[in-house]
Short mmCIF file of C-alpha atoms in Angstrom, two decimals:
data_model
loop_
_atom_site.label_atom_id
_atom_site.label_comp_id
_atom_site.label_asym_id
_atom_site.label_seq_id
_atom_site.Cartn_x
_atom_site.Cartn_y
_atom_site.Cartn_z
CA MET A 1111 0.00 0.00 0.00
CA MET A 1112 1.34 3.41 -0.96
CA THR A 1113 1.82 5.99 1.71
CA PRO A 1114 0.35 9.50 1.35
CA ARG A 1115 3.88 10.81 0.84
CA GLN A 1116 4.50 8.45 -2.06
CA ILE A 1117 1.17 9.38 -3.64
CA SER A 1118 1.95 13.10 -3.40
CA GLU A 1119 5.41 12.54 -4.90
CA ASP A 1120 3.90 10.61 -7.82
CA ARG A 1121 1.41 13.38 -8.41
CA GLY A 1122 4.21 15.91 -8.31
CA VAL A 1123 6.15 14.04 -10.97
CA GLY A 1124 3.10 13.62 -13.20
CA SER A 1125 2.19 17.31 -12.96
CA SER A 1126 5.58 18.95 -13.33
CA PRO A 1127 5.54 22.66 -14.21
CA HIS A 1128 6.96 21.93 -17.66
CA PHE A 1129 4.20 19.42 -18.39
CA ARG A 1130 1.45 21.73 -17.10
CA HIS A 1131 2.73 24.64 -19.18
CA THR A 1132 3.07 22.71 -22.45
CA PRO A 1133 -0.48 23.56 -23.71
CA LEU A 1134 0.09 27.23 -22.86
CA GLN A 1135 3.42 27.19 -24.68
CA ILE A 1136 1.71 25.74 -27.75
CA ILE A 1137 -0.96 28.45 -27.56
CA HIS A 1138 1.79 31.07 -27.25
CA VAL A 1139 3.59 29.78 -30.35
CA ILE A 1140 0.36 29.61 -32.39
CA GLY A 1141 -0.68 33.11 -31.30
CA ASN A 1142 2.68 34.61 -32.24
CA PHE A 1143 2.66 32.75 -35.55
CA LEU A 1144 -0.76 34.21 -36.40
CA ARG A 1145 0.38 37.68 -35.40
CA ILE A 1146 3.52 37.46 -37.56
CA TRP A 1147 1.41 36.10 -40.41
CA SER A 1148 -0.71 39.26 -40.14
CA VAL A 1149 2.48 41.35 -40.31
CA TYR A 1150 3.51 39.69 -43.57
CA SER A 1151 0.00 40.13 -44.95
CA MET A 1152 0.10 43.81 -44.05
CA TYR A 1153 3.52 44.26 -45.66
CA SER A 1154 2.36 42.48 -48.81
CA TYR A 1155 -0.64 44.77 -49.00
CA PHE A 1156 1.47 47.92 -48.52
CA SER A 1157 3.95 46.76 -51.15
CA GLN A 1158 1.28 45.99 -53.75
CA THR A 1159 -0.99 48.99 -53.26
CA GLY A 1160 1.09 51.72 -51.59
CA ALA A 1161 -1.80 52.33 -49.19
CA SER A 1162 -1.48 54.84 -46.35
CA VAL A 1163 -0.06 53.28 -43.20
CA VAL A 1164 -1.91 55.64 -40.86
CA LEU A 1165 -5.28 55.12 -42.54
CA PHE A 1166 -4.89 51.35 -42.56
CA ILE A 1167 -3.91 51.14 -38.89
CA PHE A 1168 -6.69 53.53 -37.89
CA THR A 1169 -9.20 51.39 -39.78
CA CYS A 1170 -7.96 48.29 -37.92
CA LEU A 1171 -8.05 49.99 -34.51
CA ILE A 1172 -11.70 51.02 -34.82
CA PRO A 1173 -13.14 47.47 -34.61
CA SER A 1174 -10.36 46.46 -32.20
CA SER A 1175 -11.33 49.14 -29.70
CA ILE A 1176 -15.02 48.25 -30.06
CA LEU A 1177 -14.31 44.56 -29.40
CA PHE A 1178 -12.05 45.33 -26.43
CA LEU A 1179 -14.74 47.57 -24.93
CA ALA A 1180 -17.43 44.92 -25.51
CA LEU A 1181 -15.29 42.14 -24.00
CA GLN A 1182 -13.80 43.97 -21.00
CA LYS A 1183 -16.55 46.51 -20.19
CA PRO A 1184 -14.28 48.91 -18.25
CA TRP A 1185 -17.33 50.82 -17.01
CA LYS A 1186 -18.55 47.78 -15.04
CA GLY A 1187 -17.21 46.33 -11.84
CA ARG A 1188 -15.10 48.27 -9.39
CA ALA A 1189 -14.84 51.93 -10.33
CA LEU A 1190 -11.54 52.93 -11.89
CA SER A 1191 -9.66 55.77 -10.21
CA ASN A 1192 -8.14 58.75 -12.00
CA GLN A 1193 -4.70 57.37 -11.12
CA GLN A 1194 -5.54 54.43 -13.37
CA VAL A 1195 -7.59 56.06 -16.13
CA VAL A 1196 -5.33 59.06 -16.81
CA PRO A 1197 -2.11 57.02 -17.30
CA SER A 1198 -4.07 54.61 -19.51
CA VAL A 1199 -5.28 57.48 -21.70
CA ILE A 1200 -1.73 58.87 -21.91
CA ASN A 1201 -0.59 55.35 -22.76
CA GLY A 1202 -3.03 55.52 -25.66
CA VAL A 1203 -1.07 58.45 -27.10
CA ILE A 1204 2.14 56.42 -26.83
CA THR A 1205 0.39 53.42 -28.40
CA ALA A 1206 -0.87 55.54 -31.31
CA LEU A 1207 2.63 56.90 -31.94
CA TYR A 1208 4.04 53.39 -31.71
CA PHE A 1209 1.60 52.08 -34.34
CA ILE A 1210 2.44 54.95 -36.72
CA LEU A 1211 6.22 54.50 -36.42
CA TRP A 1212 6.04 50.72 -36.53
CA GLY A 1213 3.78 50.73 -39.59
CA LYS A 1214 6.06 53.13 -41.44
CA GLY A 1215 9.07 51.04 -40.42
CA LEU A 1216 7.35 47.92 -41.73
CA LYS A 1217 6.58 49.59 -45.06
CA SER A 1218 10.11 50.91 -45.56
CA CYS A 1219 12.27 48.21 -43.93
CA GLY A 1220 10.30 45.00 -44.38
CA PRO A 1221 8.82 42.51 -41.90
CA VAL A 1222 12.06 40.93 -40.62
CA ARG A 1223 13.58 44.24 -39.55
CA ALA A 1224 10.28 45.62 -38.23
CA ILE A 1225 9.57 42.56 -36.07
CA LEU A 1226 13.10 42.22 -34.66
CA ALA A 1227 13.33 45.97 -34.03
CA GLU A 1228 10.41 45.61 -31.60
CA TYR A 1229 12.88 44.00 -29.20
CA SER A 1230 14.91 47.21 -29.09
CA GLY A 1231 12.86 48.13 -26.03
CA ALA A 1232 15.34 46.07 -24.04
CA VAL A 1233 17.77 49.00 -24.27
CA LEU A 1234 15.66 50.65 -21.58
CA GLY A 1235 17.01 48.00 -19.22
CA VAL A 1236 20.46 49.48 -19.76
CA LEU A 1237 19.15 52.94 -18.93
CA SER A 1238 17.46 51.72 -15.76
CA ALA A 1239 20.65 49.95 -14.68
CA ALA A 1240 22.65 53.14 -15.23
CA LEU A 1241 20.17 55.21 -13.20
CA TYR A 1242 19.01 52.82 -10.50
CA GLY A 1243 20.91 49.54 -10.72
CA ARG A 1244 24.03 48.23 -9.11
CA ARG A 1245 27.19 49.60 -10.68
CA GLY A 1246 28.73 46.14 -10.72
CA HIS A 1247 26.28 45.02 -13.41
CA ILE A 1248 26.29 48.10 -15.63
CA TRP A 1249 29.12 46.84 -17.84
CA LYS A 1250 27.28 43.61 -18.60
CA LYS A 1251 24.26 45.61 -19.69
CA ILE A 1252 26.41 47.91 -21.80
CA GLY A 1253 27.87 44.81 -23.43
CA GLY A 1254 24.34 43.63 -24.14
CA LEU A 1255 23.53 47.03 -25.67
CA ILE A 1256 26.56 46.79 -27.96
CA ALA A 1257 25.49 43.30 -29.08
CA MET A 1258 21.99 44.60 -29.84
CA LEU A 1259 23.34 47.53 -31.84
CA ALA A 1260 25.57 45.16 -33.79
CA SER A 1261 22.56 42.99 -34.56
CA PHE A 1262 20.56 45.97 -35.81
CA TYR A 1263 23.52 47.09 -37.93
CA PHE A 1264 23.73 43.70 -39.62
CA LEU A 1265 19.96 43.76 -40.11
CA SER A 1266 20.22 47.15 -41.79
CA GLN A 1267 22.68 45.65 -44.25
CA GLY A 1268 20.17 42.93 -45.09
CA PRO A 1269 20.51 39.25 -44.04
CA THR A 1270 20.61 38.13 -47.66
CA THR A 1271 22.90 36.19 -49.93
CA GLU A 1272 25.10 37.81 -52.58
CA ASP A 1273 22.83 36.84 -55.50
CA GLN A 1274 19.73 38.30 -53.88
CA THR A 1275 18.48 41.81 -54.48
CA GLU A 1276 17.17 43.14 -51.15
CA GLU A 1277 18.05 46.79 -50.67
CA VAL A 1278 20.72 47.74 -48.13
CA LEU A 1279 19.07 50.36 -45.94
CA GLY A 1280 21.67 51.54 -43.46
CA MET A 1281 21.20 52.42 -39.81
CA GLY A 1282 19.39 55.67 -40.62
CA GLU A 1283 16.35 53.83 -41.94
CA MET A 1284 16.39 51.48 -38.93
CA VAL A 1285 15.85 54.39 -36.54
CA VAL A 1286 12.06 54.46 -37.13
CA PRO A 1287 11.34 50.78 -36.23
CA ILE A 1288 13.85 50.95 -33.36
CA LEU A 1289 12.04 53.96 -31.89
CA ALA A 1290 8.78 52.08 -32.34
CA GLY A 1291 10.23 49.17 -30.37
CA ILE A 1292 11.24 51.48 -27.53
CA LEU A 1293 7.75 53.00 -27.46
CA SER A 1294 6.27 49.50 -27.44
CA ALA A 1295 8.31 48.61 -24.36
CA LEU A 1296 7.36 51.88 -22.69
CA ARG A 1297 3.62 51.32 -23.20
CA ARG A 1298 3.88 47.80 -21.76
CA VAL A 1299 5.67 49.07 -18.67
CA ILE A 1300 3.15 51.85 -18.10
CA ALA A 1301 0.33 49.31 -18.33
CA ARG A 1302 2.13 47.13 -15.78
CA ARG A 1303 2.82 49.99 -13.40
CA VAL A 1304 -0.80 51.17 -13.43
CA SER A 1305 -2.04 47.83 -12.13
CA LEU A 1306 -0.64 44.38 -11.47
CA LYS A 1307 -4.09 42.76 -11.32
CA ASN A 1308 -4.77 40.75 -14.47
CA GLN A 1309 -8.48 41.57 -14.85
CA LEU A 1310 -7.84 45.24 -14.23
CA LYS A 1311 -5.07 45.22 -16.85
CA ARG A 1312 -7.55 44.03 -19.44
CA ARG A 1313 -10.09 46.70 -18.55
CA LEU A 1314 -7.44 49.41 -18.74
CA ASN A 1315 -6.15 48.03 -22.05
CA ALA A 1316 -9.59 48.63 -23.56
CA ILE A 1317 -9.28 52.28 -22.49
CA THR A 1318 -5.76 52.48 -23.92
CA ILE A 1319 -6.70 51.10 -27.35
CA THR A 1320 -9.78 53.32 -27.50
CA SER A 1321 -7.64 56.32 -26.57
CA ALA A 1322 -5.12 55.39 -29.28
CA THR A 1323 -7.92 55.18 -31.84
CA CYS A 1324 -9.21 58.63 -30.86
CA PHE A 1325 -5.75 60.18 -31.09
CA LEU A 1326 -5.16 58.55 -34.47
CA PHE A 1327 -8.40 59.95 -35.89
CA PRO A 1328 -7.17 63.51 -36.66
CA VAL A 1329 -3.86 62.16 -37.97
CA ALA A 1330 -5.64 59.73 -40.27
CA MET A 1331 -8.02 62.42 -41.51
CA TRP A 1332 -5.14 64.80 -42.16
CA ASP A 1333 -3.30 62.07 -44.03
CA PHE A 1334 -6.39 61.42 -46.13
CA ILE A 1335 -7.01 65.12 -46.87
CA THR A 1336 -3.40 65.95 -47.75
CA GLY A 1337 -3.19 62.88 -49.94
CA SER A 1338 -6.34 63.89 -51.77
CA THR A 1339 -5.41 67.55 -52.28
CA SER A 1340 -1.91 66.70 -53.50
CA GLY A 1341 -3.40 64.90 -56.47
CA ASN A 1342 -2.21 61.48 -55.40
CA SER A 1343 -4.72 58.67 -55.58
CA VAL A 1344 -5.20 57.71 -51.95
CA GLN A 1345 -6.54 54.19 -51.80
CA LEU A 1346 -8.84 53.30 -48.96
CA PRO A 1347 -6.86 51.07 -46.60
CA PHE A 1348 -8.91 47.95 -47.10
CA SER A 1349 -7.92 44.43 -47.99
CA THR A 1350 -10.07 41.68 -46.54
CA TRP A 1351 -7.30 39.39 -45.30
CA ALA A 1352 -4.84 42.11 -44.31
CA PHE A 1353 -7.59 43.99 -42.47
CA LEU A 1354 -9.04 40.97 -40.66
CA SER A 1355 -5.69 39.40 -39.77
CA THR A 1356 -4.26 42.67 -38.43
CA THR A 1357 -7.38 43.39 -36.39
CA LEU A 1358 -7.95 39.90 -35.00
CA PHE A 1359 -4.39 38.58 -34.73
CA GLY A 1360 -2.17 41.68 -34.71
CA VAL A 1361 -4.11 43.70 -32.14
CA ILE A 1362 -6.69 41.65 -30.24
CA LEU A 1363 -5.38 38.08 -30.03
CA ILE A 1364 -1.76 39.05 -29.40
CA PHE A 1365 -2.77 41.07 -26.34
CA TYR A 1366 -4.30 38.01 -24.67
CA ILE A 1367 -1.45 35.79 -25.82
CA ASP A 1368 1.15 38.13 -24.31
CA SER A 1369 -0.92 38.35 -21.12
CA ILE A 1370 -0.91 34.55 -20.83
CA ALA A 1371 2.85 34.51 -21.45
CA GLU A 1372 3.47 37.02 -18.65
CA GLU A 1373 0.99 35.65 -16.14
CA ARG A 1374 1.38 31.89 -16.61
CA LEU A 1375 4.69 31.34 -18.42
CA HIS A 1376 6.55 34.27 -16.78
CA MET A 1377 7.78 35.33 -20.20
CA VAL A 1378 7.98 39.06 -20.93
CA PHE A 1379 8.01 40.35 -24.49
CA SER A 1380 11.62 41.54 -24.59
CA SER A 1381 13.17 38.22 -23.62
CA PRO A 1382 15.34 35.64 -25.42
CA ARG A 1383 12.60 33.00 -25.16
CA HIS A 1384 10.07 35.26 -26.83
CA LEU A 1385 12.61 36.14 -29.51
CA MET A 1386 13.24 32.45 -30.18
CA VAL A 1387 9.52 31.86 -30.82
CA ALA A 1388 9.31 34.90 -33.10
CA GLY A 1389 12.45 33.86 -34.96
CA GLY A 1390 11.04 30.44 -35.76
CA CYS A 1391 7.81 32.00 -37.05
CA ILE A 1392 9.76 34.48 -39.18
CA ILE A 1393 11.74 31.68 -40.84
CA VAL A 1394 8.52 29.88 -41.78
CA MET A 1395 6.89 33.03 -43.18
CA GLU A 1396 9.99 34.07 -45.12
CA ILE A 1397 9.96 30.69 -46.84
CA VAL A 1398 6.20 30.77 -47.49
CA TYR A 1399 6.26 34.30 -48.92
CA LYS A 1400 9.49 33.58 -50.86
CA MET A 1401 11.26 36.67 -49.56
CA ASP A 1402 14.94 37.52 -50.08
CA PHE A 1403 16.29 35.68 -47.09
CA SER A 1404 19.54 34.16 -45.87
CA LEU A 1405 19.03 31.70 -43.03
CA PRO A 1406 22.65 31.89 -41.73
CA GLY A 1407 22.56 35.70 -41.74
CA PHE A 1408 19.24 35.76 -39.94
CA ILE A 1409 20.46 33.28 -37.32
CA ILE A 1410 23.59 35.37 -36.66
CA CYS A 1411 21.51 38.54 -36.21
CA SER A 1412 19.03 36.73 -33.96
CA LEU A 1413 21.78 35.23 -31.80
CA LEU A 1414 23.42 38.62 -31.35
CA LEU A 1415 20.09 40.20 -30.50
CA GLY A 1416 19.18 37.39 -28.11
CA PHE A 1417 22.51 37.68 -26.32
CA GLY A 1418 22.10 41.44 -26.07
CA ILE A 1419 18.60 41.11 -24.64
CA TYR A 1420 19.79 38.45 -22.19
CA GLU A 1421 22.54 40.68 -20.83
CA ALA A 1422 20.47 43.86 -20.89
CA THR A 1423 17.37 42.53 -19.11
CA ALA A 1424 18.39 39.52 -16.98
CA LEU A 1425 18.37 40.06 -13.24
CA GLU A 1426 21.00 38.84 -10.85
CA ARG A 1427 21.36 35.07 -11.00
CA GLY A 1428 20.55 33.24 -7.82
CA LYS A 1429 22.73 30.74 -6.05
CA LYS A 1430 21.33 27.93 -8.16
CA GLY A 1431 22.15 29.72 -11.40
CA SER A 1432 18.55 30.57 -12.24
CA PHE A 1433 17.47 33.98 -13.35
CA GLN A 1434 14.30 35.99 -13.79
CA GLU A 1435 13.39 37.89 -16.89
CA SER A 1436 12.99 41.53 -16.02
CA ASP A 1437 10.81 44.25 -17.35
CA PRO A 1438 12.55 46.00 -20.25
CA LEU A 1439 12.23 49.46 -18.67
CA THR A 1440 12.72 48.79 -14.98
CA GLY A 1441 15.42 46.21 -15.62
CA VAL A 1442 16.96 45.36 -12.29
CA LEU A 1443 14.03 46.95 -10.48
CA GLU A 1444 11.39 44.35 -11.40
CA ASP A 1445 10.96 43.43 -7.75
CA GLN A 1446 10.26 47.06 -6.90
CA VAL A 1447 7.56 47.17 -9.56
CA GLN A 1448 5.94 44.16 -7.94
CA MET A 1449 6.05 45.75 -4.50
CA SER A 1450 4.99 49.30 -5.27
CA PRO A 1451 2.37 49.58 -8.02
CA LEU A 1452 0.10 52.55 -8.28
CA PRO A 1453 -3.01 52.34 -6.11
CA THR A 1454 -5.70 49.94 -7.41
#
């Protein structure tokens, strides 16, 4: 007869954390694959039609904000305080600017550079270490920053083979998607600082996306008017698949997927594990869309970027050699974020 201790040990072996998290990891991979698929669809649409980036993104955000409001109902439940609503509205401005810069970076630099540049938000970990962290670790983070810059430089040259024709952009053109990546990290950190409660995060995200849509409205209208008066044929930013995939996968689904990754898998966006998932999806899509692509060059850039992120965002390793992935802005101060959020 088995003792209670033996039974509990057997249950512990059968329900190991890795085994329990496998379905969530599969969901995370599928969600990121669908999001990256939407990115390639968007880029294909921009390349074929020359449609306005701002108008297209604004058109996608309208149904996204409506769905987020319908799903989360921020007006129901516990009343939100001004200390939560005001930062969320301001975060909407940052989100709107991020979408504009990222869309323009996608149109000019291509999907590989635009997606990998989103991880540039990890450079904020270097800044936080310089301002608040321990001086003993600053050089490791600076080394990570150098590795990230080297990766972006190689990306700007184009990870292609000699007989391929992809344009060499240079670092100047990479500035736009890199700035978008930094803004992306900033908006994620603001959302985390406003509230650490998962349900409240979702309610506030609905406010943020709605705010971003409102702030994009005058920009989109100005883009439409100036395009019309200049004599250029401004095409309405509509393509069934590009529109639906960007709305459903690129805005709505990816929010819940990233929330699951943070809450259940303890995986923040700017982390080597997240980059590894995105890299695998990029390889598949580059092959499917038959883009100018060199697998060795892409792997070298990804390894450099992953190493840079690892050094720039990893916290102090414990005695057992484990480490926690930190927030890209607060860096070494992740524990302080957990202990001192804004009032909820």
